[in-house]
Backbone as a printed PyTorch tensor [residue, N CA C, xyz], in Angstrom:
tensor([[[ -9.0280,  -8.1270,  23.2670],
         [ -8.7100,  -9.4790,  22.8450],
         [ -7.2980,  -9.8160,  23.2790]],

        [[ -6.8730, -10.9790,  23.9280],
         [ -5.6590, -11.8940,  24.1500],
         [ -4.6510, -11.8730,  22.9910]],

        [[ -3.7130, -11.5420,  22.5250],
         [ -2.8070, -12.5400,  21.9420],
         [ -1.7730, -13.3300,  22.4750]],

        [[ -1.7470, -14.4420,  22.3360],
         [ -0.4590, -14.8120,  22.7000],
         [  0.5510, -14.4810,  22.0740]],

        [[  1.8800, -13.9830,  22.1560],
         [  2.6290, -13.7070,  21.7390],
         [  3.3520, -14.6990,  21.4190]],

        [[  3.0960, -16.5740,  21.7830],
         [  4.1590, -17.3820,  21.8420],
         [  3.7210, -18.3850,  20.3210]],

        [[  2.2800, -17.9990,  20.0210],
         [  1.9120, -19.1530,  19.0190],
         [  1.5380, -18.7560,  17.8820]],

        [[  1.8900, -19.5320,  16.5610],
         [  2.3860, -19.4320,  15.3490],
         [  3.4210, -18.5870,  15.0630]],

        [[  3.2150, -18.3100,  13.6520],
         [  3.7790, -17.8670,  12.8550],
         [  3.9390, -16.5030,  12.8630]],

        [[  5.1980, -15.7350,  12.6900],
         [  5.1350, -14.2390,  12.8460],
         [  3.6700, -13.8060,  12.1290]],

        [[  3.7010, -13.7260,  10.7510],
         [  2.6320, -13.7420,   9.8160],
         [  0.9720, -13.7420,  11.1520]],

        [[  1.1400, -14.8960,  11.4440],
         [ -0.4700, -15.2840,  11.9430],
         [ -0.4560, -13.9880,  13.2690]],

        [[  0.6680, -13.9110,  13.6530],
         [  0.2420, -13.1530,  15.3730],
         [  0.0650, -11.9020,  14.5410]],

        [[  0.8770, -11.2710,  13.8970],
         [  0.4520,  -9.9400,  13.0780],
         [ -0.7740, -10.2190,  12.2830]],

        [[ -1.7360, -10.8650,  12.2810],
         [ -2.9610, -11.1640,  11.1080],
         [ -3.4900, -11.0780,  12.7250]],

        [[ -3.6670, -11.7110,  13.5050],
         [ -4.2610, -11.6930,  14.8510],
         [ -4.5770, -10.4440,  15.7580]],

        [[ -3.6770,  -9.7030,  15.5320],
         [ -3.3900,  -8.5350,  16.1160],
         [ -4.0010,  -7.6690,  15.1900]],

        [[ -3.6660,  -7.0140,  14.1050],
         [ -5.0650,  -6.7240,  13.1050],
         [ -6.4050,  -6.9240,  13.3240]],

        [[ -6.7380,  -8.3010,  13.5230],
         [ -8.3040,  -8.4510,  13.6030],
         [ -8.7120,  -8.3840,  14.7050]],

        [[ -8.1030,  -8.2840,  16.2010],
         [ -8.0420,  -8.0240,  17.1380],
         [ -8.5360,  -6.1200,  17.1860]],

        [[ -7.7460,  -5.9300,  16.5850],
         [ -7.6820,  -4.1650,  16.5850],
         [ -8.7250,  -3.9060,  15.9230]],

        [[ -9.0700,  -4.3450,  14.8330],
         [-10.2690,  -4.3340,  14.0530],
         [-11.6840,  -4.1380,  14.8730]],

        [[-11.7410,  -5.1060,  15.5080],
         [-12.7770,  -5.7590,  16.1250],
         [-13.2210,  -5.3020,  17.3410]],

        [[-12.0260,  -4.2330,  18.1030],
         [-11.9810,  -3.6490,  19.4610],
         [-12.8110,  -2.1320,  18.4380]],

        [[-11.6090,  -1.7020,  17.5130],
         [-11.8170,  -0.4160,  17.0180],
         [-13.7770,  -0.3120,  16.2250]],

        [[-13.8730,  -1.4550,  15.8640],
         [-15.6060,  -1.5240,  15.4900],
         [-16.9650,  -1.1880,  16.0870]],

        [[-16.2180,  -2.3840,  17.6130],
         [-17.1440,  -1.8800,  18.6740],
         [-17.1700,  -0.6790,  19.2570]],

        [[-16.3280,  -0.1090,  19.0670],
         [-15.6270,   1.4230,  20.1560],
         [-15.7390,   2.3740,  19.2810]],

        [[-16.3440,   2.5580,  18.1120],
         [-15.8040,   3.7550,  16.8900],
         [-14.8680,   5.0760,  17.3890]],

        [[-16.1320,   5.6150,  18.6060],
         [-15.3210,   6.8150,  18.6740],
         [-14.2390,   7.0290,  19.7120]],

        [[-13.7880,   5.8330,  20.3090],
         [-12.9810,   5.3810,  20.7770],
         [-11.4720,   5.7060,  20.1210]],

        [[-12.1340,   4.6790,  19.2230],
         [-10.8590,   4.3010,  17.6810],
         [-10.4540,   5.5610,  17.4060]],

        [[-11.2790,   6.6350,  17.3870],
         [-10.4980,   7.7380,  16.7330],
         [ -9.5830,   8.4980,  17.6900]],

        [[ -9.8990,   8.5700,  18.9650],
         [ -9.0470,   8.8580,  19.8720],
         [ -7.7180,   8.3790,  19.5580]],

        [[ -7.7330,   6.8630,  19.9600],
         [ -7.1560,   6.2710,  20.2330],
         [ -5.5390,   5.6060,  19.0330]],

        [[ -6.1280,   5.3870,  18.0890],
         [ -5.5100,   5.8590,  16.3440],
         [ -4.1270,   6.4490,  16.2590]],

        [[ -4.7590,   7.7300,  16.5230],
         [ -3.8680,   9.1090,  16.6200],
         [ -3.0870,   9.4170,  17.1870]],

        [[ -2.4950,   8.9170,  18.5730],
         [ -2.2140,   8.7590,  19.7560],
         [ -1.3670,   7.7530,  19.9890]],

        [[ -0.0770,   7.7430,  20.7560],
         [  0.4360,   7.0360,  21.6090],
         [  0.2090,   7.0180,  23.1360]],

        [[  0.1930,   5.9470,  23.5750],
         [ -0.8930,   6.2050,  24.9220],
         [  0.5910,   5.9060,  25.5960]],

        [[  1.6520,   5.3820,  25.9220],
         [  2.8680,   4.9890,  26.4120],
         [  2.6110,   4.1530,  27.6730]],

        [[  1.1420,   3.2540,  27.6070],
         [  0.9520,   2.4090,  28.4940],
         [  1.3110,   1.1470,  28.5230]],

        [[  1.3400,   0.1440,  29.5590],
         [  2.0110,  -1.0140,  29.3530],
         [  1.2650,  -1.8210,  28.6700]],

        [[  0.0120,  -2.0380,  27.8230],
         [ -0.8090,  -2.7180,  26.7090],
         [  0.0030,  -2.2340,  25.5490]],

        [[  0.0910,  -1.2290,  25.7650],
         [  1.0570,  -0.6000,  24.6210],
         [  2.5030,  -1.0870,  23.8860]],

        [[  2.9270,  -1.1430,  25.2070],
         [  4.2080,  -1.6870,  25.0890],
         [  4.4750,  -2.8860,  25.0470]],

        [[  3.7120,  -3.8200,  25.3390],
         [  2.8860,  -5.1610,  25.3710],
         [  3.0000,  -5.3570,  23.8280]],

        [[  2.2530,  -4.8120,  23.3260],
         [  1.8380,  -5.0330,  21.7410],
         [  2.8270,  -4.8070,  20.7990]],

        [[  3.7930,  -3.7080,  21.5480],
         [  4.7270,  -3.0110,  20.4960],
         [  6.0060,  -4.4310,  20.2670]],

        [[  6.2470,  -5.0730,  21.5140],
         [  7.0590,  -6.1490,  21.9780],
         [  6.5590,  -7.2180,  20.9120]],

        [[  5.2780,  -7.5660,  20.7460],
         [  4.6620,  -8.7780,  20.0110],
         [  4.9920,  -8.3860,  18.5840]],

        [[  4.7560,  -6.9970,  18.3240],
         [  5.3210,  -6.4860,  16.7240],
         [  6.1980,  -6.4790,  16.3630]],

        [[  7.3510,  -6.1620,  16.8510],
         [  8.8730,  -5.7000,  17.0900],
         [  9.6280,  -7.5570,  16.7960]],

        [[  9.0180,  -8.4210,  18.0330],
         [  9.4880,  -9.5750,  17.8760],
         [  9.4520, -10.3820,  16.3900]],

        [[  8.0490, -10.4720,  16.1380],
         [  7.5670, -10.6230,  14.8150],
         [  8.0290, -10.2820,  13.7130]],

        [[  8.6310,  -8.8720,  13.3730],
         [  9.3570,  -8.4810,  12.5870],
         [ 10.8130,  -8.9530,  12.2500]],

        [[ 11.4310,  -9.1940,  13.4290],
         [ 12.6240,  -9.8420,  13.6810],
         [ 12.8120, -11.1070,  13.2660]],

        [[ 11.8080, -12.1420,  13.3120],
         [ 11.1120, -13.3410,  13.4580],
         [ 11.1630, -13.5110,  11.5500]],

        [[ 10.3900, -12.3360,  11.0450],
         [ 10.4570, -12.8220,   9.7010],
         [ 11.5580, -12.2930,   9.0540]],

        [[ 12.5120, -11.9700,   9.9700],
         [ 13.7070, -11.9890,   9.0580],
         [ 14.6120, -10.8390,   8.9850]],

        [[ 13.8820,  -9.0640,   9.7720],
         [ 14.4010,  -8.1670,   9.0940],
         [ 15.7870,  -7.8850,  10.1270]],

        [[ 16.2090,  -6.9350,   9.1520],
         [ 17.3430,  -6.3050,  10.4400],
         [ 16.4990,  -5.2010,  11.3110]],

        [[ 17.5440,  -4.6500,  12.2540],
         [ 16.7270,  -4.1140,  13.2990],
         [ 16.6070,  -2.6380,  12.8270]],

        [[ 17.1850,  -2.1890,  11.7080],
         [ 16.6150,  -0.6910,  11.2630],
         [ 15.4210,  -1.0800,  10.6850]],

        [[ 15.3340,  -1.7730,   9.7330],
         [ 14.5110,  -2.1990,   8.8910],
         [ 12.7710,  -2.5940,   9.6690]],

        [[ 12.8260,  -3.5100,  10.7960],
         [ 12.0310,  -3.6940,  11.9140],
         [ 11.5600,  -2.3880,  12.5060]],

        [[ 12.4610,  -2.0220,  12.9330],
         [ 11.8190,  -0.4480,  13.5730],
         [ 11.1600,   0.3960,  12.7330]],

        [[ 11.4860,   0.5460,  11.3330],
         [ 10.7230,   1.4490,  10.3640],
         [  9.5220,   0.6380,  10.5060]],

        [[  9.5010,  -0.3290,  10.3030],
         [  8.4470,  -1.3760,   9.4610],
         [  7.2560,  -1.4180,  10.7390]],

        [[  7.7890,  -2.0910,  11.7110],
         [  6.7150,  -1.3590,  12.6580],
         [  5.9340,  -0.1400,  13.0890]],

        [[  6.3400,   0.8730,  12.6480],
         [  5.2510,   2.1620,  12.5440],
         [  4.5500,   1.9050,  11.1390]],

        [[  5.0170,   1.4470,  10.1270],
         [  4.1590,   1.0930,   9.3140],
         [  3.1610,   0.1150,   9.4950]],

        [[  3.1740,  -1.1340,  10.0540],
         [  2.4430,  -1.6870,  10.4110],
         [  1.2900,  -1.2440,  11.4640]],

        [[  1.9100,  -1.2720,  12.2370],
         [  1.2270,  -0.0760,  13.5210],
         [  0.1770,   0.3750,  12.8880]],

        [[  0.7230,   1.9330,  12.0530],
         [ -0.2860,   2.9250,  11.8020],
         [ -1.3720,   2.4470,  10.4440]],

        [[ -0.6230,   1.5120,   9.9380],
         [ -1.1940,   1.0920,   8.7100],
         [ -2.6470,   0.2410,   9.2950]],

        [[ -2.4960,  -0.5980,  10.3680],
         [ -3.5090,  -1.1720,  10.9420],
         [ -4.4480,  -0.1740,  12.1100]],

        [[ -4.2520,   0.4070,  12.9070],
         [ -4.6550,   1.6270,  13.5600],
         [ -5.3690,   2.3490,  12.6120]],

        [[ -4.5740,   2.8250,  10.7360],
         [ -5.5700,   4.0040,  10.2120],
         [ -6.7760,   3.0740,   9.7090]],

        [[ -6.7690,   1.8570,   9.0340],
         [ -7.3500,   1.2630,   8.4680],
         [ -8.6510,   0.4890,   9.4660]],

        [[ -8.2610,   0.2840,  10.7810],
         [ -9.3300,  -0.1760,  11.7500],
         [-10.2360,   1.0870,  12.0900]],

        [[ -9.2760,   2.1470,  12.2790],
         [-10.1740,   3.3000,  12.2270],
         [-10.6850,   3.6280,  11.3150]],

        [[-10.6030,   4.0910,  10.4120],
         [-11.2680,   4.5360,   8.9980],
         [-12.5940,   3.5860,   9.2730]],

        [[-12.5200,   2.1850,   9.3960],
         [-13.0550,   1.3640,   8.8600],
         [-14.5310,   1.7460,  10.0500]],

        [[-14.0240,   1.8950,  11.5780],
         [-14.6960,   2.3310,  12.3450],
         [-15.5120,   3.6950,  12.3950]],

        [[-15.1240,   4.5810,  12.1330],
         [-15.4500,   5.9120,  11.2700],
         [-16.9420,   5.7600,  10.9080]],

        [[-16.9970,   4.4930,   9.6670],
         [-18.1190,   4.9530,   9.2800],
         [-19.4080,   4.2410,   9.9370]],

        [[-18.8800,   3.9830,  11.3400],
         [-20.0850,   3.0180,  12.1160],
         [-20.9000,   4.6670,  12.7440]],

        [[-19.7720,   5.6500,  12.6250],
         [-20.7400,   6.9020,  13.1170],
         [-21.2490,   7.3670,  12.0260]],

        [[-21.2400,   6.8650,  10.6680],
         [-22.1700,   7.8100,   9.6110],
         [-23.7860,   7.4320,   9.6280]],

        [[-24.5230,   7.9280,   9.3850],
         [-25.9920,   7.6290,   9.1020],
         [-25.5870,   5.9670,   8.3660]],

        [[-25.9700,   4.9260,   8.4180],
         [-26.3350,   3.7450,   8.1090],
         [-26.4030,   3.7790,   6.5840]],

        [[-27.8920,   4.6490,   6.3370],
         [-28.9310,   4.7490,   4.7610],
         [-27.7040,   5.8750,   4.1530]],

        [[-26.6920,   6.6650,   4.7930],
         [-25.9900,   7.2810,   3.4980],
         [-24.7690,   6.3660,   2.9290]],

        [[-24.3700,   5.7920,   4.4060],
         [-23.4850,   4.8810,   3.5890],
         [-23.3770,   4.0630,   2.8610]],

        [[-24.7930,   3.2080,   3.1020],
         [-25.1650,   2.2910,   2.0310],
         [-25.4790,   2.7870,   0.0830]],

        [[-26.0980,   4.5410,   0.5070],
         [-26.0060,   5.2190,  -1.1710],
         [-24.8630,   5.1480,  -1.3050]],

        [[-23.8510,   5.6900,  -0.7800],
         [-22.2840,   5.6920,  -0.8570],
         [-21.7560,   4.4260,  -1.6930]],

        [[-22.0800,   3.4250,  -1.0910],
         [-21.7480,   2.2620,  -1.8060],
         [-22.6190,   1.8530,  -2.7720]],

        [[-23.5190,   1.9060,  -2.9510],
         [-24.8550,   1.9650,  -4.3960],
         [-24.0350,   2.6850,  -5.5420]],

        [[-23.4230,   3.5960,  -5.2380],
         [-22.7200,   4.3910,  -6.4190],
         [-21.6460,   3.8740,  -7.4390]],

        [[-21.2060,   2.5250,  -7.1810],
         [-20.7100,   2.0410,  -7.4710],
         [-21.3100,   1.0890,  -8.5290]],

        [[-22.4260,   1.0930,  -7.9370],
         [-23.1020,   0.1460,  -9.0820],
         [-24.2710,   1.0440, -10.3560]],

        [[-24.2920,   2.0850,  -9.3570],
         [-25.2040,   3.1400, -10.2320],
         [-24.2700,   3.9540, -11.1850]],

        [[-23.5180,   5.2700, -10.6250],
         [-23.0890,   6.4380, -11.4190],
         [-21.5480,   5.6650, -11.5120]],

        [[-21.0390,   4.8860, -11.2530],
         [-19.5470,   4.7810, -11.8590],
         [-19.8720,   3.9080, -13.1950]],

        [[-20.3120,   2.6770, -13.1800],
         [-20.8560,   2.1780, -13.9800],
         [-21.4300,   2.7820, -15.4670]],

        [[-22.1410,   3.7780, -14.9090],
         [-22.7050,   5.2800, -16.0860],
         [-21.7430,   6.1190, -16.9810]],

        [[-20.7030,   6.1410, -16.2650],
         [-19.1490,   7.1200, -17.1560],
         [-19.0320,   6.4380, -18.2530]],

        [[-19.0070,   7.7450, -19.4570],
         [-18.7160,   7.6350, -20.4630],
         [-17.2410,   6.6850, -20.4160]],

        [[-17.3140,   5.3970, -21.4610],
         [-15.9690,   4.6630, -21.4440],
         [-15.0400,   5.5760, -22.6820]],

        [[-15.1970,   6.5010, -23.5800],
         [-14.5770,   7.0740, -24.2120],
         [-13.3980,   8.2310, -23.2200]],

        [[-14.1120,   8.2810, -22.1970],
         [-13.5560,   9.4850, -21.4880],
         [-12.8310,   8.6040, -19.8490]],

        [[-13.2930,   7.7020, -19.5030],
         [-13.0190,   7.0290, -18.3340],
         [-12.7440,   5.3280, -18.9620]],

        [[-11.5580,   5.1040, -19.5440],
         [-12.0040,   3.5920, -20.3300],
         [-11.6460,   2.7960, -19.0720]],

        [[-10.5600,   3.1690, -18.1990],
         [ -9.9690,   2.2860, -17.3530],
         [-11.0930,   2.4480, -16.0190]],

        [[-12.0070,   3.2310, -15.6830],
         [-13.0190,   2.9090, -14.6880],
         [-14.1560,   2.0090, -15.3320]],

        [[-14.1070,   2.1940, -16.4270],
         [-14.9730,   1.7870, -16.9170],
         [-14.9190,  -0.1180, -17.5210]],

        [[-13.7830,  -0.2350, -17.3340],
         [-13.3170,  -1.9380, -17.1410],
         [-13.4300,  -2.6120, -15.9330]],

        [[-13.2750,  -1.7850, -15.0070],
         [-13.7320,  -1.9740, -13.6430],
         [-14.8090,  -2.4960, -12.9260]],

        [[-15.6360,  -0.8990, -13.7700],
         [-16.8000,  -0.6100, -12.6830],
         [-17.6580,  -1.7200, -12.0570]],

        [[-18.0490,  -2.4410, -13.1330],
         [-18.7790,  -3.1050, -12.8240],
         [-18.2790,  -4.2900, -11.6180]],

        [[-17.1260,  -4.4450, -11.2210],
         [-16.5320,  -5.7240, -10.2170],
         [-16.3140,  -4.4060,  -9.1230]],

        [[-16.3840,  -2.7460,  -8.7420],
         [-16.0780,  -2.4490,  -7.6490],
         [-17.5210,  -2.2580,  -6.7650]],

        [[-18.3730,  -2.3790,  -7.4380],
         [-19.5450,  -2.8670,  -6.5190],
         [-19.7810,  -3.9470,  -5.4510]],

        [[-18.9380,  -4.9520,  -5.9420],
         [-18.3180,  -6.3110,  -5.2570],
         [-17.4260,  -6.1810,  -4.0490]],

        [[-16.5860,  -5.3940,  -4.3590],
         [-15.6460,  -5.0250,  -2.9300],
         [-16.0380,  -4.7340,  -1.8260]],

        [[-15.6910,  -5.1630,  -1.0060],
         [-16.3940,  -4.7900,   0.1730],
         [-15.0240,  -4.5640,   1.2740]],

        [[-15.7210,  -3.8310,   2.2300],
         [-14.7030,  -2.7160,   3.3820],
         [-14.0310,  -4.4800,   4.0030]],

        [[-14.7150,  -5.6900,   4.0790],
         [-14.0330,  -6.5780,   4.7650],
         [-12.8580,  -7.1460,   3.7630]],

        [[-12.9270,  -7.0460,   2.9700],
         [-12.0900,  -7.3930,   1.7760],
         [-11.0500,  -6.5930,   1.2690]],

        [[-10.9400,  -5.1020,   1.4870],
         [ -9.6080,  -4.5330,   1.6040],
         [ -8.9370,  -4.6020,   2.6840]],

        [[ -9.8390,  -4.1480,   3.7840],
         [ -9.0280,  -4.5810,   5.1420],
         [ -8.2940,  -5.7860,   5.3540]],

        [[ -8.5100,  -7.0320,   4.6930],
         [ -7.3990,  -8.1000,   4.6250],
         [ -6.6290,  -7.8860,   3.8000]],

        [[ -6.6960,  -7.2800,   2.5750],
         [ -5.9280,  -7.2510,   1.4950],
         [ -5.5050,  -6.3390,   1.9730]],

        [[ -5.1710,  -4.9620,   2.5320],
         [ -3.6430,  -4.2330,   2.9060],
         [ -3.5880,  -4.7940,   3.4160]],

        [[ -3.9740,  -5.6550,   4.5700],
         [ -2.8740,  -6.8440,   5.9830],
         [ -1.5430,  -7.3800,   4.8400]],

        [[ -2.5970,  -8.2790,   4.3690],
         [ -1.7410,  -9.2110,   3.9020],
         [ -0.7180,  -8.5440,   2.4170]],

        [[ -1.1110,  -7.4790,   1.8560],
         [  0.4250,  -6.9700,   0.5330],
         [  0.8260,  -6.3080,   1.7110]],

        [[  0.6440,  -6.0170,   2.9480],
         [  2.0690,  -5.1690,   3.7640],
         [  2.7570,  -6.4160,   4.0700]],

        [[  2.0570,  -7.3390,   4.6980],
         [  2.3560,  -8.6620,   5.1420],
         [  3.3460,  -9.2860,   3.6630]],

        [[  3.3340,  -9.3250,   2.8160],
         [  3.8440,  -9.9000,   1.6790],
         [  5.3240,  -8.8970,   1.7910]],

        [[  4.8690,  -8.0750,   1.8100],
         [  6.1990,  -6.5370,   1.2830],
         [  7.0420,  -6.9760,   2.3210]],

        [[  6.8320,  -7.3140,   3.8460],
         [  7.3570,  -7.5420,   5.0700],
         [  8.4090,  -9.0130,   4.3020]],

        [[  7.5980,  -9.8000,   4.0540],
         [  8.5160, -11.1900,   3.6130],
         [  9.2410, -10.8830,   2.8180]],

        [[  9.0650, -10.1690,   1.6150],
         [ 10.0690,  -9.9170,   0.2360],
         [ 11.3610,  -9.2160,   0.7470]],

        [[ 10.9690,  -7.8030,   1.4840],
         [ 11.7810,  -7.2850,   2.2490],
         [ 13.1010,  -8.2990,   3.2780]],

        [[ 12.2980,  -8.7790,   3.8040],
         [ 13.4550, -10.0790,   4.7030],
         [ 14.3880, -10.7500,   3.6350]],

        [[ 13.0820, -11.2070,   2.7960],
         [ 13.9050, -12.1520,   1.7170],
         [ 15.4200, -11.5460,   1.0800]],

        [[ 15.1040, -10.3340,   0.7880],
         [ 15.8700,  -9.5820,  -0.0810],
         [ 17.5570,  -9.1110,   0.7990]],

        [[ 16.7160,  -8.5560,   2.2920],
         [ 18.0220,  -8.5280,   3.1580],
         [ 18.8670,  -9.7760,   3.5350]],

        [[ 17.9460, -11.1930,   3.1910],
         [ 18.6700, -12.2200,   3.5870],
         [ 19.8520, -12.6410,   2.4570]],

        [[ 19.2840, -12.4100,   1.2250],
         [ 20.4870, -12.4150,   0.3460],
         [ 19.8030, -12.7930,  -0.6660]]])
């Protein structure tokens, strides 16, 4: 996938670049896992690292702060596209029990012994793998702004 590096908002090109990675790492699973783990030190690479790096700068940070923050971002989106890719190699029918369990045996725990899963349970059946994957984007994405905010004064 394309990004432009020139349009919107730091925020949007880093949300872009995520679902970009997402979406490469989905189709490719075992690709993704290669690839994850790895610095390839190619010029796509360095390409991307430039669009991150800028972005970071963009919302505000200093340049220690940017440089940390980009391997976090980086790997934070890399483990999470992978992971997410991962389970396109599991059997289909186990992953789907996998997620049934949520509505079956967590649900089942004694609330005397588990009270705080047990306030839960019943809404983590609801979650779904597309719905955390935005939600770490966006609280790293949040932590990224507070962070600026905080160095700005």
């Amino acid at each position: 996938a394309s990004i432009n590096p020139l349009t919107g908002t730091w925020r949007e090109r880093l949300l872009r670049i995520a679902d970009a990675t997402r979406y490469v790492f989905m189709a490719h699973p075992r690709l993704a896992l290669l690839v994850a783990t790895r610095t390839m030190r190619r010029p796509a690479e360095f390409q991307s690292a430039e669009i991150v790096i800028a972005a970071l700068l963009e919302a505000g940070l200093d340049t220690r702060s940017a440089a940390s923050l980009y391997r976090v971002v980086v790997d934070t989106m890399l483990a999470w596209a992978a992971f997410e890719a991962a389970t396109r190699t599991i059997d289909a029918a186990l992953m789907e029990r996998d997620h049934q369990s949520y509505a079956r045996e967590w649900v089942m725990l004694p609330p005397a012994e588990f009270p705080a899963i047990n306030a839960v349970a019943p809404l983590l059946a609801e979650v779904g793998r597309e719905d955390q994957f935005r939600l770490t984007i966006d609280l790293m994405l949040d932590a990224i702004e507070a962070r600026a905010a905080a160095q700005a004064g």
